[in-house]
Amino acid sequence: MGRFIPLSIPNFEGNERKYVNDAIEQGWVSTGGAYITELEKGLAEFLKTDSVAACQSGTSGLHLSLIECGVRPGDMVLVPTLTFIAAVNPVRYQFADPVFIDCDDSLCMDPDKLRAFCERECRLIDGSLIHNISGKCVKAVVVVHVFGNLADMEKIMEVALEYHLKVIEDATEALGTYYTKGRYAGKYAGTIGDFGAYSFNGNKIITTGGGGAVTARNAETVAHIRYLSTQAKNDEQYYVHHEVGYNYRMTNLQAALGVAQLEELPEFILRKRKNYELYQECFKGFSFGKLLGFRSGTYSNQWFYSLEIPMDSIQGTLRDIIKRLQDQGVQTRAVWQLIHEQKPYQEAIAYQIERASYYSSCILNIPSSTQITEDDIRYVAEQVKIVLGEMANE
Ligand SMILES: *Cc1c(COP(=O)(O)O)cnc(C)c1O
């Protein structure tokens, strides 16, 4: 047969080779060079924000955001449990404690449960939110815009304002997603809270191989993040440092790739949306799988597609489904296992986790590369229907 449709692969149809070669020829391959500043400017313009700092990964961007928030050892940070673990690990890099919050039906953090935790488990003392039982200070919340779908930022920002929480948006999967209606109309994912982190890892909507970026409410904060990411140099020539810095800066080689990818971003988003629409058509009326939607009142980059499978009516597990589809040349993936159940986090507080457990057991991601053909999509949908249909009747 020989047909193989990958889950998500990068797309280099534009100026990637040209710009990367240029960076090599100029000899600027490391953490200095014009492509880095060009990428930062391009991203800021695209996101309609003042300033952006390019860094080595989405994870390092999240870490720098937590540092800039003032998260210190022994503080608490509210995080989702249904997400990629990189959204949570930086909390531990600061020796702070994550508190896991449930998701709503968008797969993003449930704002009502976020509020309930602040209201019932904590109290405000001298302007700080203090956890009743432990006496620890709850400093921030990390909100992930899962698969390109905006979290309910209107409600989340209200809770954050009321309970004095800093908001870090993990927009690693949601570059290009924005509100079209409501209080935040025109605002992009990552530019609503205090900080926004982006990722350019290989499977994200644009890639620099590995890389990321951070934005914040004002240019001074971003400048300080950039300073921390480049070893906190107060005097470059004479090696004077006033703070503990990090080697978190993006390289010019990565940025060269990034500048080319950013040129293609609008086209990539259009393709993601068109492909999603075709999947929708293919799965219409199918009873053993429902394609999850994206929040209304937003324009989503529709980065990843999720099929909700009624596991009660299927004989077998998600792993069995993935294996059978793999045999048909269709690569799929189960959504993440919950973070509060993973070894490093089993001692952490997990607050009223219900829906995350349900979704963790029944979401399958299906191929979503920007270069996938219409024929491929129809083939994927057909194979999914055959496999699930068979497993339902076994
Ligand atoms: C990809 C991703 C990250 C991490 O980004 P890297 O660039 O791989 O470090 C963090 N959070 C989420 C939700 C992600 O999908």
Tab-separated table of C-alpha atoms and ligand atoms in Angstrom:
chain	number	residue	atom	x	y	z
A	1	MET	CA	0.000	0.000	0.000
A	2	GLY	CA	2.670	2.452	1.064
A	3	ARG	CA	0.429	5.337	1.935
A	4	PHE	CA	1.472	7.249	5.055
A	5	ILE	CA	-0.138	10.415	6.334
A	6	PRO	CA	1.796	11.987	9.213
A	7	LEU	CA	0.118	13.752	12.108
A	8	SER	CA	1.873	17.079	11.683
A	9	ILE	CA	5.058	17.929	9.810
A	10	PRO	CA	6.768	21.239	9.074
A	11	ASN	CA	6.328	23.030	5.771
A	12	PHE	CA	9.245	24.813	4.075
A	13	GLU	CA	7.759	26.133	0.859
A	14	GLY	CA	9.072	29.670	1.158
A	15	ASN	CA	12.346	31.522	1.721
A	16	GLU	CA	13.690	29.167	4.419
A	17	ARG	CA	16.764	27.962	2.527
A	18	LYS	CA	17.561	31.405	1.215
A	19	TYR	CA	17.529	33.111	4.616
A	20	VAL	CA	19.335	30.309	6.469
A	21	ASN	CA	22.061	30.265	3.808
A	22	ASP	CA	22.306	34.009	4.106
A	23	ALA	CA	22.793	33.773	7.873
A	24	ILE	CA	25.540	31.179	7.370
A	25	GLU	CA	27.250	33.230	4.689
A	26	GLN	CA	27.217	36.292	6.885
A	27	GLY	CA	28.693	34.245	9.703
A	28	TRP	CA	25.966	35.300	12.123
A	29	VAL	CA	24.767	31.959	13.433
A	30	SER	CA	24.618	32.462	17.180
A	31	THR	CA	22.620	34.682	19.554
A	32	GLY	CA	23.451	37.910	17.721
A	33	GLY	CA	22.317	38.886	14.232
A	34	ALA	CA	19.779	40.823	12.224
A	35	TYR	CA	17.319	37.954	11.715
A	36	ILE	CA	16.579	37.798	15.443
A	37	THR	CA	15.549	41.445	15.587
A	38	GLU	CA	13.667	41.095	12.306
A	39	LEU	CA	11.710	38.140	13.678
A	40	GLU	CA	10.963	40.020	16.902
A	41	LYS	CA	9.707	43.046	14.966
A	42	GLY	CA	7.689	40.887	12.587
A	43	LEU	CA	6.027	39.008	15.428
A	44	ALA	CA	5.227	42.202	17.334
A	45	GLU	CA	3.644	43.676	14.221
A	46	PHE	CA	1.675	40.511	13.503
A	47	LEU	CA	0.433	40.289	17.093
A	48	LYS	CA	-0.279	44.033	17.309
A	49	THR	CA	1.811	44.260	20.442
A	50	ASP	CA	4.636	46.632	21.416
A	51	SER	CA	7.500	44.266	21.755
A	52	VAL	CA	8.482	40.598	21.575
A	53	ALA	CA	11.601	38.784	22.812
A	54	ALA	CA	12.745	35.747	20.821
A	55	CYS	CA	14.029	32.844	22.892
A	56	GLN	CA	15.203	29.286	22.647
A	57	SER	CA	11.906	27.496	23.186
A	58	GLY	CA	8.365	27.969	24.364
A	59	THR	CA	9.442	26.375	27.628
A	60	SER	CA	12.178	28.963	28.222
A	61	GLY	CA	9.671	31.711	27.356
A	62	LEU	CA	7.315	30.382	30.012
A	63	HIS	CA	10.148	30.131	32.513
A	64	LEU	CA	11.223	33.740	31.887
A	65	SER	CA	7.598	34.850	32.296
A	66	LEU	CA	7.346	33.152	35.693
A	67	ILE	CA	10.618	34.769	36.801
A	68	GLU	CA	9.369	38.161	35.635
A	69	CYS	CA	6.117	37.585	37.586
A	70	GLY	CA	8.184	37.205	40.718
A	71	VAL	CA	7.293	33.547	41.277
A	72	ARG	CA	9.622	32.340	44.025
A	73	PRO	CA	10.277	29.093	45.917
A	74	GLY	CA	7.220	28.103	47.918
A	75	ASP	CA	4.747	30.168	45.880
A	76	MET	CA	1.762	28.556	44.177
A	77	VAL	CA	0.881	28.784	40.489
A	78	LEU	CA	-2.452	27.646	39.081
A	79	VAL	CA	-2.066	25.456	35.990
A	80	PRO	CA	-4.141	23.154	33.765
A	81	THR	CA	-3.804	19.386	34.083
A	82	LEU	CA	-4.894	18.614	30.502
A	83	THR	CA	-1.998	20.017	28.525
A	84	PHE	CA	1.575	19.415	27.459
A	85	ILE	CA	3.811	19.087	30.523
A	86	ALA	CA	6.109	21.929	29.353
A	87	ALA	CA	3.404	24.365	30.465
A	88	VAL	CA	3.884	23.182	34.060
A	89	ASN	CA	7.545	22.194	34.460
A	90	PRO	CA	8.826	25.814	34.624
A	91	VAL	CA	6.787	26.270	37.819
A	92	ARG	CA	9.067	23.656	39.375
A	93	TYR	CA	12.179	25.306	37.891
A	94	GLN	CA	11.266	28.162	40.274
A	95	PHE	CA	10.731	25.667	43.142
A	96	ALA	CA	7.111	26.769	43.253
A	97	ASP	CA	4.063	24.480	43.584
A	98	PRO	CA	1.609	23.939	40.744
A	99	VAL	CA	-2.080	23.621	41.630
A	100	PHE	CA	-3.994	21.731	38.958
A	101	ILE	CA	-7.311	23.087	37.669
A	102	ASP	CA	-9.883	21.262	35.517
A	103	CYS	CA	-10.752	22.079	31.897
A	104	ASP	CA	-14.068	23.103	30.352
A	105	ASP	CA	-15.502	21.760	27.088
A	106	SER	CA	-13.012	23.834	25.075
A	107	LEU	CA	-10.247	21.679	26.661
A	108	CYS	CA	-8.835	24.909	28.137
A	109	MET	CA	-8.889	25.913	31.806
A	110	ASP	CA	-12.348	26.069	33.393
A	111	PRO	CA	-12.744	29.679	34.607
A	112	ASP	CA	-15.501	28.726	37.058
A	113	LYS	CA	-13.298	26.188	38.810
A	114	LEU	CA	-10.439	28.668	38.774
A	115	ARG	CA	-12.728	31.099	40.578
A	116	ALA	CA	-13.994	28.427	42.954
A	117	PHE	CA	-10.445	27.573	44.023
A	118	CYS	CA	-9.593	31.226	44.697
A	119	GLU	CA	-12.887	31.853	46.468
A	120	ARG	CA	-13.154	28.739	48.609
A	121	GLU	CA	-9.580	27.627	49.201
A	122	CYS	CA	-7.819	30.974	49.530
A	123	ARG	CA	-8.246	34.485	50.912
A	124	LEU	CA	-6.815	37.890	50.113
A	125	ILE	CA	-4.464	39.221	52.776
A	126	ASP	CA	-2.847	42.629	52.198
A	127	GLY	CA	-3.423	42.307	48.474
A	128	SER	CA	-1.922	38.800	48.182
A	129	LEU	CA	-3.896	35.647	47.562
A	130	ILE	CA	-3.036	33.181	50.315
A	131	HIS	CA	-3.918	29.486	50.222
A	132	ASN	CA	-5.788	28.691	53.442
A	133	ILE	CA	-4.315	25.315	54.298
A	134	SER	CA	-0.669	25.838	53.348
A	135	GLY	CA	-0.396	29.595	53.907
A	136	LYS	CA	1.395	29.838	50.563
A	137	CYS	CA	1.034	32.796	48.224
A	138	VAL	CA	-0.790	32.107	44.939
A	139	LYS	CA	1.072	34.318	42.488
A	140	ALA	CA	-0.012	33.469	38.979
A	141	VAL	CA	-2.083	31.374	36.625
A	142	VAL	CA	-0.799	29.709	33.452
A	143	VAL	CA	-3.559	29.498	30.849
A	144	VAL	CA	-3.036	27.295	27.781
A	145	HIS	CA	-4.903	27.953	24.529
A	146	VAL	CA	-5.205	24.267	23.707
A	147	PHE	CA	-4.783	23.254	20.056
A	148	GLY	CA	-5.209	26.861	18.903
A	149	ASN	CA	-8.516	27.330	20.699
A	150	LEU	CA	-8.725	30.430	22.917
A	151	ALA	CA	-9.410	29.835	26.590
A	152	ASP	CA	-12.293	31.841	28.046
A	153	MET	CA	-10.118	34.913	28.646
A	154	GLU	CA	-12.990	37.249	29.522
A	155	LYS	CA	-13.855	35.215	32.596
A	156	ILE	CA	-10.275	34.263	33.427
A	157	MET	CA	-9.114	37.898	33.397
A	158	GLU	CA	-11.981	38.824	35.713
A	159	VAL	CA	-10.920	36.194	38.230
A	160	ALA	CA	-7.270	37.253	37.919
A	161	LEU	CA	-8.140	40.889	38.521
A	162	GLU	CA	-10.310	40.098	41.509
A	163	TYR	CA	-7.749	37.792	43.138
A	164	HIS	CA	-4.567	39.643	42.154
A	165	LEU	CA	-3.132	36.897	39.983
A	166	LYS	CA	-0.651	37.464	37.182
A	167	VAL	CA	-1.770	35.798	33.967
A	168	ILE	CA	0.699	33.940	31.773
A	169	GLU	CA	-0.822	32.840	28.491
A	170	ASP	CA	0.730	29.728	27.041
A	171	ALA	CA	-0.026	30.615	23.420
A	172	THR	CA	2.480	28.086	22.094
A	173	GLU	CA	-0.259	26.381	20.082
A	174	ALA	CA	-2.281	29.467	19.261
A	175	LEU	CA	-0.107	31.857	17.255
A	176	GLY	CA	-2.526	33.823	15.086
A	177	THR	CA	-5.695	33.083	17.059
A	178	TYR	CA	-7.639	36.192	18.101
A	179	TYR	CA	-10.959	37.425	19.446
A	180	THR	CA	-13.392	38.846	16.894
A	181	LYS	CA	-16.102	39.792	19.396
A	182	GLY	CA	-16.478	40.973	22.958
A	183	ARG	CA	-14.225	42.876	25.299
A	184	TYR	CA	-11.061	41.589	23.645
A	185	ALA	CA	-12.102	41.910	19.999
A	186	GLY	CA	-8.973	42.225	17.862
A	187	LYS	CA	-6.720	40.902	20.640
A	188	TYR	CA	-4.429	37.979	19.842
A	189	ALA	CA	-3.839	34.936	22.036
A	190	GLY	CA	-0.847	35.800	24.214
A	191	THR	CA	-1.506	39.550	24.291
A	192	ILE	CA	-4.436	39.601	26.718
A	193	GLY	CA	-2.796	38.558	29.999
A	194	ASP	CA	0.402	39.877	31.576
A	195	PHE	CA	2.651	37.575	29.552
A	196	GLY	CA	2.293	35.476	26.412
A	197	ALA	CA	4.620	32.658	25.337
A	198	TYR	CA	4.891	31.202	21.822
A	199	SER	CA	6.688	28.133	20.528
A	200	PHE	CA	8.328	27.409	17.189
A	201	ASN	CA	9.007	23.751	17.797
A	202	GLY	CA	8.826	21.410	14.799
A	203	ASN	CA	5.128	20.589	15.081
A	204	LYS	CA	3.829	24.098	15.788
A	205	ILE	CA	2.133	26.261	13.146
A	206	ILE	CA	5.475	27.873	12.277
A	207	THR	CA	8.831	26.435	13.263
A	208	THR	CA	12.431	27.476	13.798
A	209	GLY	CA	13.459	23.894	14.586
A	210	GLY	CA	13.380	24.830	18.237
A	211	GLY	CA	12.522	28.279	19.439
A	212	GLY	CA	10.009	30.519	21.083
A	213	ALA	CA	9.049	34.061	21.934
A	214	VAL	CA	7.573	36.054	24.805
A	215	THR	CA	5.505	39.180	24.910
A	216	ALA	CA	4.349	41.251	27.890
A	217	ARG	CA	2.177	44.255	28.622
A	218	ASN	CA	4.928	46.806	28.042
A	219	ALA	CA	8.187	47.092	26.142
A	220	GLU	CA	10.278	47.610	29.307
A	221	THR	CA	9.203	44.259	30.709
A	222	VAL	CA	10.021	42.584	27.408
A	223	ALA	CA	13.406	44.322	27.412
A	224	HIS	CA	14.101	42.937	30.870
A	225	ILE	CA	13.126	39.449	29.703
A	226	ARG	CA	15.523	39.846	26.773
A	227	TYR	CA	18.246	40.958	29.221
A	228	LEU	CA	17.665	37.884	31.415
A	229	SER	CA	17.717	35.630	28.327
A	230	THR	CA	21.175	36.862	27.314
A	231	GLN	CA	23.077	36.217	30.574
A	232	ALA	CA	21.998	39.531	32.153
A	233	LYS	CA	24.804	41.610	30.719
A	234	ASN	CA	24.946	45.137	32.105
A	235	ASP	CA	28.194	45.822	30.342
A	236	GLU	CA	28.883	43.471	27.451
A	237	GLN	CA	32.455	44.475	26.941
A	238	TYR	CA	33.627	44.292	30.533
A	239	TYR	CA	31.395	41.451	31.759
A	240	VAL	CA	29.320	43.245	34.357
A	241	HIS	CA	26.176	41.415	35.493
A	242	HIS	CA	23.604	42.711	37.996
A	243	GLU	CA	21.284	39.700	37.985
A	244	VAL	CA	21.373	35.952	37.437
A	245	GLY	CA	20.854	35.490	33.718
A	246	TYR	CA	20.041	32.593	31.421
A	247	ASN	CA	21.273	31.340	28.083
A	248	TYR	CA	17.773	31.414	26.621
A	249	ARG	CA	18.222	33.599	23.543
A	250	MET	CA	17.190	32.377	20.100
A	251	THR	CA	20.012	31.993	17.562
A	252	ASN	CA	20.220	33.888	14.292
A	253	LEU	CA	20.097	30.584	12.368
A	254	GLN	CA	16.793	29.721	13.980
A	255	ALA	CA	15.528	33.255	13.454
A	256	ALA	CA	16.401	33.113	9.733
A	257	LEU	CA	14.127	30.089	9.458
A	258	GLY	CA	11.555	31.931	11.556
A	259	VAL	CA	11.475	35.030	9.358
A	260	ALA	CA	10.721	32.835	6.338
A	261	GLN	CA	8.047	30.921	8.251
A	262	LEU	CA	6.408	34.099	9.507
A	263	GLU	CA	5.981	35.236	5.894
A	264	GLU	CA	3.926	32.095	5.323
A	265	LEU	CA	1.936	32.165	8.562
A	266	PRO	CA	-1.213	33.783	7.109
A	267	GLU	CA	-1.290	31.170	4.344
A	268	PHE	CA	-0.708	28.336	6.858
A	269	ILE	CA	-3.640	29.532	8.957
A	270	LEU	CA	-5.910	29.655	5.901
A	271	ARG	CA	-4.933	26.071	5.030
A	272	LYS	CA	-5.476	24.824	8.577
A	273	ARG	CA	-8.940	26.357	8.504
A	274	LYS	CA	-9.790	25.003	5.069
A	275	ASN	CA	-8.638	21.513	6.043
A	276	TYR	CA	-10.647	21.626	9.239
A	277	GLU	CA	-13.728	22.575	7.237
A	278	LEU	CA	-13.236	19.594	4.959
A	279	TYR	CA	-12.851	17.256	7.944
A	280	GLN	CA	-16.069	18.708	9.344
A	281	GLU	CA	-17.864	17.865	6.144
A	282	CYS	CA	-16.400	14.339	6.144
A	283	PHE	CA	-17.399	13.608	9.744
A	284	LYS	CA	-20.872	15.133	9.508
A	285	GLY	CA	-23.416	12.709	10.967
A	286	PHE	CA	-20.767	10.163	11.995
A	287	SER	CA	-21.864	8.653	15.302
A	288	PHE	CA	-18.553	7.236	16.604
A	289	GLY	CA	-16.550	10.447	16.518
A	290	LYS	CA	-17.279	14.124	16.885
A	291	LEU	CA	-14.912	16.827	15.698
A	292	LEU	CA	-14.463	19.387	18.476
A	293	GLY	CA	-15.123	22.998	17.538
A	294	PHE	CA	-13.353	26.267	18.301
A	295	ARG	CA	-14.673	29.031	20.553
A	296	SER	CA	-17.308	31.265	18.975
A	297	GLY	CA	-16.458	34.963	18.825
A	298	THR	CA	-12.877	34.066	17.887
A	299	TYR	CA	-10.841	33.476	14.746
A	300	SER	CA	-8.721	30.415	15.512
A	301	ASN	CA	-5.536	29.260	13.791
A	302	GLN	CA	-7.148	25.775	13.995
A	303	TRP	CA	-3.741	24.258	14.544
A	304	PHE	CA	-4.801	20.783	15.697
A	305	TYR	CA	-8.008	18.806	15.190
A	306	SER	CA	-9.591	16.742	17.941
A	307	LEU	CA	-12.001	13.888	17.519
A	308	GLU	CA	-14.079	13.052	20.593
A	309	ILE	CA	-14.785	9.327	20.551
A	310	PRO	CA	-17.640	7.727	22.529
A	311	MET	CA	-15.381	5.112	24.132
A	312	ASP	CA	-18.382	3.402	25.779
A	313	SER	CA	-19.498	2.132	22.412
A	314	ILE	CA	-16.031	1.080	21.241
A	315	GLN	CA	-14.459	-2.285	22.013
A	316	GLY	CA	-10.884	-1.368	22.847
A	317	THR	CA	-8.758	1.554	23.931
A	318	LEU	CA	-7.408	4.700	22.277
A	319	ARG	CA	-4.139	2.808	21.859
A	320	ASP	CA	-5.934	0.085	19.882
A	321	ILE	CA	-7.509	2.712	17.635
A	322	ILE	CA	-4.153	4.412	17.033
A	323	LYS	CA	-2.511	1.075	16.222
A	324	ARG	CA	-5.193	0.104	13.717
A	325	LEU	CA	-5.042	3.486	11.990
A	326	GLN	CA	-1.265	3.275	11.897
A	327	ASP	CA	-1.659	-0.026	10.019
A	328	GLN	CA	-3.734	1.882	7.459
A	329	GLY	CA	-1.038	4.541	7.085
A	330	VAL	CA	-2.778	7.177	9.189
A	331	GLN	CA	-0.794	8.649	12.059
A	332	THR	CA	-2.924	9.816	14.975
A	333	ARG	CA	-2.195	10.634	18.589
A	334	ALA	CA	-4.000	10.410	21.905
A	335	VAL	CA	-4.391	13.661	23.787
A	336	TRP	CA	-2.054	14.086	26.788
A	337	GLN	CA	-2.254	12.050	29.951
A	338	LEU	CA	-3.161	14.289	32.856
A	339	ILE	CA	-0.186	16.021	34.443
A	340	HIS	CA	-1.353	15.687	38.048
A	341	GLU	CA	-1.228	11.907	37.577
A	342	GLN	CA	2.354	11.930	36.295
A	343	LYS	CA	5.108	10.860	38.688
A	344	PRO	CA	6.677	14.271	39.423
A	345	TYR	CA	3.287	15.848	40.219
A	346	GLN	CA	1.325	13.229	42.150
A	347	GLU	CA	1.791	15.097	45.438
A	348	ALA	CA	0.509	18.398	44.045
A	349	ILE	CA	-2.989	19.735	44.707
A	350	ALA	CA	-5.462	18.766	41.994
A	351	TYR	CA	-8.705	20.697	42.403
A	352	GLN	CA	-11.975	19.013	41.359
A	353	ILE	CA	-10.623	17.356	38.215
A	354	GLU	CA	-13.526	15.841	36.293
A	355	ARG	CA	-13.830	16.874	32.687
A	356	ALA	CA	-10.086	16.654	32.089
A	357	SER	CA	-10.225	12.964	33.038
A	358	TYR	CA	-13.049	12.396	30.593
A	359	TYR	CA	-11.381	14.215	27.693
A	360	SER	CA	-8.016	12.635	28.403
A	361	SER	CA	-9.607	9.245	27.779
A	362	CYS	CA	-11.372	9.951	24.510
A	363	ILE	CA	-9.645	12.590	22.369
A	364	LEU	CA	-7.779	11.561	19.260
A	365	ASN	CA	-5.765	14.080	17.217
A	366	ILE	CA	-5.887	13.485	13.468
A	367	PRO	CA	-3.459	14.603	10.716
A	368	SER	CA	-3.295	18.372	10.327
A	369	SER	CA	-0.158	19.330	8.360
A	370	THR	CA	-0.524	22.420	6.192
A	371	GLN	CA	0.513	20.483	3.089
A	372	ILE	CA	-1.985	17.638	3.544
A	373	THR	CA	-4.031	17.163	0.358
A	374	GLU	CA	-7.791	17.065	0.019
A	375	ASP	CA	-7.480	13.451	-1.058
A	376	ASP	CA	-5.442	12.651	2.085
A	377	ILE	CA	-8.092	14.210	4.311
A	378	ARG	CA	-10.857	12.188	2.689
A	379	TYR	CA	-8.724	9.060	3.089
A	380	VAL	CA	-8.056	9.799	6.789
A	381	ALA	CA	-11.746	10.372	7.488
A	382	GLU	CA	-12.701	7.218	5.634
A	383	GLN	CA	-10.169	5.094	7.532
A	384	VAL	CA	-11.222	6.562	10.878
A	385	LYS	CA	-14.833	5.751	10.082
A	386	ILE	CA	-14.017	2.194	9.005
A	387	VAL	CA	-11.818	1.458	12.037
A	388	LEU	CA	-14.222	2.967	14.595
A	389	GLY	CA	-17.211	1.383	12.863
A	390	GLU	CA	-15.560	-2.036	13.055
A	391	MET	CA	-14.523	-1.593	16.677
A	392	ALA	CA	-18.038	-0.532	17.642
A	393	ASN	CA	-19.470	-3.709	16.227
A	394	GLU	CA	-16.921	-6.214	17.515
B	1	LIG	C1	4.861	23.034	22.478
B	1	LIG	C2	4.311	23.430	23.784
B	1	LIG	C3	5.111	23.988	24.791
B	1	LIG	C4	6.598	24.052	24.748
B	1	LIG	O1	7.185	24.628	23.668
B	1	LIG	P1	8.697	24.232	23.308
B	1	LIG	O2	9.045	25.231	22.276
B	1	LIG	O3	8.661	22.826	22.795
B	1	LIG	O4	9.515	24.349	24.540
B	1	LIG	C5	4.504	24.423	25.952
B	1	LIG	N1	3.189	24.300	26.145
B	1	LIG	C6	2.385	23.741	25.219
B	1	LIG	C7	0.912	23.660	25.491
B	1	LIG	C8	2.915	23.266	24.014
B	1	LIG	O5	2.116	22.685	23.116
